[in-house]
CSV table of C-alpha atoms and ligand atoms in Angstrom, one decimal:
chain,number,residue,atom,x,y,z
A,3,MET,CA,0.2,4.0,85.0
A,4,SER,CA,3.9,4.4,85.9
A,5,ASP,CA,6.4,1.8,84.7
A,6,THR,CA,8.4,2.2,87.8
A,7,VAL,CA,8.1,-1.1,89.7
A,8,LEU,CA,10.5,-0.3,92.6
A,9,ARG,CA,11.5,3.1,94.0
A,10,LEU,CA,13.8,3.9,96.9
A,11,GLU,CA,13.5,7.6,97.9
A,12,ASN,CA,16.0,9.2,100.3
A,13,VAL,CA,16.7,6.0,102.1
A,14,GLU,CA,18.8,6.1,105.2
A,15,GLN,CA,20.4,3.3,107.1
A,16,HIS,CA,22.8,3.7,110.0
A,17,TYR,CA,24.0,1.0,112.3
A,18,GLU,CA,25.5,1.6,115.8
A,19,GLN,CA,28.6,-0.4,116.4
A,20,GLY,CA,29.9,0.3,119.9
A,21,ASP,CA,30.6,4.0,120.1
A,22,ASN,CA,30.6,4.3,116.3
A,23,VAL,CA,27.8,4.9,113.8
A,24,LEU,CA,28.1,3.1,110.5
A,25,SER,CA,26.3,5.2,107.9
A,26,ILE,CA,25.5,2.7,105.1
A,27,LEU,CA,22.8,4.5,103.2
A,28,ARG,CA,22.6,8.3,103.2
A,29,GLY,CA,19.7,9.6,101.2
A,30,ALA,CA,19.9,6.8,98.6
A,31,ASP,CA,17.6,7.1,95.6
A,32,PHE,CA,17.0,4.3,93.1
A,33,SER,CA,14.3,3.4,90.6
A,34,LEU,CA,13.8,0.1,88.7
A,35,GLN,CA,11.6,0.2,85.6
A,36,LYS,CA,9.3,-2.6,84.4
A,37,GLY,CA,11.3,-5.2,82.5
A,38,GLU,CA,14.6,-3.6,83.4
A,39,THR,CA,17.6,-5.6,84.7
A,40,VAL,CA,20.2,-3.7,86.9
A,41,ALA,CA,23.4,-5.0,88.4
A,42,LEU,CA,24.5,-3.7,91.8
A,43,VAL,CA,28.3,-3.8,91.8
A,44,ALA,CA,30.2,-2.7,95.0
A,45,PRO,CA,32.9,-4.1,97.3
A,46,SER,CA,32.1,-6.3,100.2
A,47,GLY,CA,30.8,-4.3,103.1
A,48,ALA,CA,29.6,-1.4,100.9
A,49,GLY,CA,26.0,-2.1,101.8
A,50,LYS,CA,24.6,-4.2,98.9
A,51,SER,CA,22.8,-6.6,101.2
A,52,THR,CA,21.4,-3.8,103.2
A,53,LEU,CA,20.0,-2.1,100.1
A,54,LEU,CA,18.5,-5.3,98.8
A,55,HIS,CA,17.0,-6.2,102.2
A,56,ILE,CA,15.4,-2.7,102.4
A,57,ALA,CA,14.2,-2.9,98.8
A,58,GLY,CA,12.8,-6.4,99.5
A,59,LEU,CA,10.9,-5.2,102.6
A,60,LEU,CA,13.0,-7.6,104.7
A,61,GLU,CA,14.5,-4.7,106.7
A,62,LYS,CA,13.0,-1.4,107.6
A,63,PRO,CA,15.1,1.7,106.6
A,64,GLY,CA,16.0,4.2,109.2
A,65,GLY,CA,14.4,6.9,107.0
A,66,GLY,CA,13.0,7.4,103.5
A,67,GLU,CA,10.5,5.5,101.6
A,68,VAL,CA,10.3,2.3,99.5
A,69,TYR,CA,7.6,2.1,96.9
A,70,VAL,CA,6.7,-1.3,95.4
A,71,GLY,CA,4.4,-1.1,92.3
A,72,GLY,CA,3.8,2.6,93.2
A,73,GLN,CA,2.6,1.8,96.7
A,74,ALA,CA,4.5,3.2,99.7
A,75,SER,CA,5.5,0.6,102.2
A,76,SER,CA,6.6,2.5,105.3
A,77,ASN,CA,3.1,3.1,106.8
A,78,LEU,CA,1.9,-0.5,106.2
A,79,SER,CA,1.2,-2.8,109.1
A,80,ASP,CA,3.6,-5.7,109.5
A,81,ASP,CA,1.0,-8.0,108.0
A,82,ALA,CA,0.4,-5.8,105.0
A,83,ARG,CA,4.1,-5.4,104.4
A,84,THR,CA,4.6,-9.2,104.6
A,85,ALA,CA,1.7,-9.6,102.1
A,86,MET,CA,3.3,-7.1,99.8
A,87,ARG,CA,6.6,-8.9,100.0
A,88,ARG,CA,5.1,-12.3,99.3
A,89,GLU,CA,3.1,-11.1,96.3
A,90,GLU,CA,5.4,-8.6,94.7
A,91,ILE,CA,9.0,-9.6,95.5
A,92,GLY,CA,11.1,-12.6,94.7
A,93,PHE,CA,14.4,-13.0,96.6
A,94,VAL,CA,17.5,-15.1,95.8
A,95,TYR,CA,20.3,-15.4,98.3
A,96,GLN,CA,23.9,-16.4,97.8
A,97,PHE,CA,23.1,-19.7,99.6
A,98,HIS,CA,20.0,-21.4,98.3
A,99,HIS,CA,18.0,-21.6,101.6
A,100,LEU,CA,16.0,-24.5,100.2
A,101,LEU,CA,14.1,-26.7,102.8
A,102,PRO,CA,16.3,-29.8,103.1
A,103,GLU,CA,13.5,-32.3,103.9
A,104,PHE,CA,11.5,-31.4,100.7
A,105,SER,CA,12.1,-32.2,97.1
A,106,ALA,CA,13.1,-29.6,94.5
A,107,LEU,CA,9.5,-29.6,93.2
A,108,GLU,CA,8.0,-29.2,96.7
A,109,ASN,CA,10.3,-26.4,97.5
A,110,VAL,CA,9.0,-24.5,94.4
A,111,MET,CA,5.4,-25.4,95.1
A,112,MET,CA,5.5,-24.1,98.7
A,113,PRO,CA,5.1,-20.4,98.1
A,114,GLN,CA,2.4,-21.0,95.5
A,115,MET,CA,0.4,-23.1,97.9
A,116,ILE,CA,0.8,-20.5,100.7
A,117,ALA,CA,-0.6,-18.1,98.1
A,118,GLY,CA,-3.7,-20.3,97.7
A,119,LEU,CA,-3.0,-22.4,94.6
A,120,SER,CA,-4.0,-26.1,94.7
A,121,ALA,CA,-1.3,-28.7,94.8
A,122,ASN,CA,-2.1,-29.7,91.2
A,123,GLU,CA,-1.8,-26.2,89.9
A,124,ALA,CA,1.4,-25.5,91.9
A,125,SER,CA,2.9,-28.7,90.8
A,126,GLY,CA,2.3,-28.0,87.1
A,127,ARG,CA,3.8,-24.5,87.3
A,128,SER,CA,6.7,-25.7,89.4
A,129,GLN,CA,7.7,-28.4,87.0
A,130,GLN,CA,7.5,-25.9,84.1
A,131,LEU,CA,9.8,-23.5,85.9
A,132,LEU,CA,12.2,-26.2,86.8
A,133,ASP,CA,12.2,-27.4,83.1
A,134,TYR,CA,12.7,-23.9,81.9
A,135,LEU,CA,15.8,-23.6,84.2
A,136,LYS,CA,17.0,-27.0,82.9
A,137,VAL,CA,16.7,-28.7,86.2
A,138,GLY,CA,13.3,-30.4,85.7
A,139,HIS,CA,14.8,-33.9,85.5
A,140,ARG,CA,16.0,-33.4,89.2
A,141,SER,CA,12.6,-32.3,90.5
A,142,SER,CA,12.1,-35.3,92.8
A,143,HIS,CA,15.5,-34.9,94.4
A,144,ARG,CA,16.2,-33.2,97.8
A,145,PRO,CA,18.6,-30.2,97.9
A,146,ALA,CA,21.4,-32.3,99.3
A,147,GLU,CA,21.3,-34.5,96.3
A,148,LEU,CA,21.7,-31.6,93.9
A,149,SER,CA,24.9,-29.8,92.8
A,150,GLY,CA,25.4,-26.1,93.8
A,151,GLY,CA,24.4,-24.9,90.4
A,152,GLU,CA,21.2,-27.0,90.5
A,153,GLN,CA,20.4,-25.9,94.0
A,154,GLN,CA,20.6,-22.3,92.9
A,155,ARG,CA,18.4,-22.9,89.8
A,156,VAL,CA,15.8,-24.4,92.1
A,157,ALA,CA,16.1,-21.4,94.4
A,158,ILE,CA,15.6,-19.1,91.4
A,159,ALA,CA,12.5,-21.1,90.3
A,160,ARG,CA,11.1,-20.8,93.9
A,161,SER,CA,11.8,-17.0,93.9
A,162,VAL,CA,9.7,-16.4,90.8
A,163,ALA,CA,7.0,-19.0,91.5
A,164,ASN,CA,4.4,-16.4,92.4
A,165,ALA,CA,5.2,-14.2,89.4
A,166,PRO,CA,6.6,-11.3,91.5
A,167,LEU,CA,6.9,-7.8,90.1
A,168,VAL,CA,10.5,-7.5,91.2
A,169,LEU,CA,13.3,-10.1,91.5
A,170,LEU,CA,16.1,-9.2,94.0
A,171,ALA,CA,19.2,-11.3,94.1
A,172,ASP,CA,22.1,-11.0,96.5
A,173,GLU,CA,25.2,-12.5,94.8
A,174,PRO,CA,23.1,-15.4,93.5
A,175,THR,CA,26.2,-17.1,91.9
A,176,GLY,CA,28.8,-15.9,94.4
A,177,ASN,CA,29.1,-19.4,95.8
A,178,LEU,CA,29.6,-21.2,92.5
A,179,ASP,CA,32.6,-21.8,90.3
A,180,PRO,CA,32.8,-19.3,87.3
A,181,GLU,CA,31.6,-21.8,84.7
A,182,THR,CA,28.6,-22.9,86.8
A,183,ALA,CA,27.9,-19.3,87.7
A,184,GLY,CA,27.8,-18.5,83.9
A,185,TYR,CA,25.2,-21.3,83.3
A,186,VAL,CA,23.0,-20.3,86.2
A,187,PHE,CA,23.2,-16.7,85.1
A,188,GLU,CA,22.2,-17.5,81.5
A,189,ALA,CA,19.2,-19.4,82.8
A,190,LEU,CA,18.3,-16.5,85.1
A,191,GLY,CA,18.7,-13.9,82.3
A,192,ALA,CA,16.5,-15.9,79.9
A,193,LEU,CA,13.8,-16.3,82.6
A,194,VAL,CA,13.8,-12.6,83.4
A,195,ARG,CA,13.6,-11.6,79.7
A,196,GLN,CA,11.0,-14.2,78.9
A,197,SER,CA,8.7,-13.2,81.8
A,198,GLY,CA,9.3,-9.5,81.6
A,199,LEU,CA,10.5,-9.4,85.2
A,200,SER,CA,12.4,-6.5,86.6
A,201,ALA,CA,15.5,-7.5,88.5
A,202,LEU,CA,18.2,-5.9,90.8
A,203,ILE,CA,21.1,-8.2,91.1
A,204,ALA,CA,24.1,-7.7,93.4
A,205,THR,CA,27.2,-9.4,91.9
A,206,HIS,CA,31.0,-9.2,92.0
A,207,ASN,CA,31.2,-10.7,88.6
A,208,HIS,CA,31.7,-8.0,86.0
A,209,ASN,CA,30.9,-10.4,83.1
A,210,ILE,CA,27.6,-11.0,84.6
A,211,ALA,CA,27.0,-7.4,85.4
A,212,SER,CA,27.7,-6.4,81.8
A,213,MET,CA,24.8,-8.6,80.7
A,214,MET,CA,22.4,-6.3,82.6
A,215,ASP,CA,20.7,-3.2,81.1
A,216,ARG,CA,22.7,-1.0,83.4
A,217,CYS,CA,25.0,-1.1,86.5
A,218,VAL,CA,24.9,0.9,89.7
A,219,THR,CA,27.2,1.0,92.7
A,220,LEU,CA,27.1,2.5,96.2
A,221,ARG,CA,29.2,5.5,96.9
A,222,ASP,CA,29.1,7.6,100.1
A,223,GLY,CA,25.8,5.9,100.9
A,224,GLN,CA,24.2,6.8,97.6
A,225,VAL,CA,23.3,4.7,94.6
A,226,VAL,CA,25.2,6.0,91.5
A,227,ASP,CA,25.7,4.8,87.9
A,228,PHE,CA,28.6,2.5,87.4
A,229,LYS,CA,30.5,1.8,84.2
A,230,ILE,CA,32.1,-1.7,83.8
A,231,GLN,CA,35.7,-1.4,82.6
A,232,PRO,CA,36.1,-3.7,79.6
A,233,ALA,CA,38.5,-6.7,80.4
A,234,ALA,CA,42.1,-6.0,79.4
B,304,LIG,P1,27.7,-6.0,101.4
B,304,LIG,O1,26.4,-6.7,101.1
B,304,LIG,O2,28.0,-4.9,100.4
B,304,LIG,O3,28.8,-6.8,101.7
B,304,LIG,P2,26.3,-5.3,103.9
B,304,LIG,O4,25.0,-4.6,103.5
B,304,LIG,O5,26.1,-6.7,104.3
B,304,LIG,O6,27.4,-5.1,102.8
B,304,LIG,O7,26.9,-4.5,105.1
B,304,LIG,C1,27.4,-3.2,105.1
B,304,LIG,C2,28.0,-2.8,106.4
B,304,LIG,O8,27.0,-2.7,107.4
B,304,LIG,C3,29.0,-3.9,107.0
B,304,LIG,O9,30.0,-3.2,107.6
B,304,LIG,C4,28.2,-4.6,108.0
B,304,LIG,O10,29.0,-5.1,109.0
B,304,LIG,C5,27.2,-3.6,108.5
B,304,LIG,N1,25.9,-4.1,108.9
B,304,LIG,C6,25.0,-4.8,108.2
B,304,LIG,N2,23.9,-5.1,108.9
B,304,LIG,C7,24.1,-4.7,110.1
B,304,LIG,C8,23.4,-4.7,111.3
B,304,LIG,N3,22.2,-5.3,111.4
B,304,LIG,N4,23.9,-4.2,112.4
B,304,LIG,C9,25.1,-3.6,112.4
B,304,LIG,N5,25.9,-3.5,111.3
B,304,LIG,C10,25.4,-4.0,110.2
């Protein structure tokens, strides 16, 4: 069995803006191996979100193919693509997108219950994840009662609640002060390593990027290797 958990092959994405066409992805190729962590580092507007949304089956590419766990996604029905996304992909956004009227624990339980776990099972696993991310003591609180760093740790717990094959994160600490971002990232890194997850993480933060196995960027619509310059 191949160890490639995510593969983008010859992916195209072009957006029409008035009379112009914005070519964001032009035959982009990318592979993520099992257990590998990769940072996607590129300036704002380069197409990081576009790439992550396509990789996470949230957006269909204009051309090319996305394979998740070796299975092509382009010919799937909408229902099958949604099922693949729910089962295999965890997504963390810059803003937490937690449901405001539910507690931290309930937010993490939700995707597991949708996947068929009992409330008891889901609650146990959710508490474990929140404990692991050092936010377990806040499990009964609603998102508005949590700090930004705590909210993001809950969002991370939710994203991995169904043990996805791939974790995709779009500037997950971009909204936090540098110290909090560091803590959240340490927690995320430990979780990824402990669970053998594969992760593609867009970040502006070169310190964070340098903790990953490798870095890539977007250039002329293609995914290319990127070397972090050591801080002066
Ligand atoms: P990044 O995440 O690197 O900041 P994005 O992927 O969000 O970049 O966007 C890349 C470019 O594509 C931006 O110029 C953005 O305005 C444009 N873009 C993104 N999505 C759409 C869309 N659905 N329609 C038109 N233009 C879009």
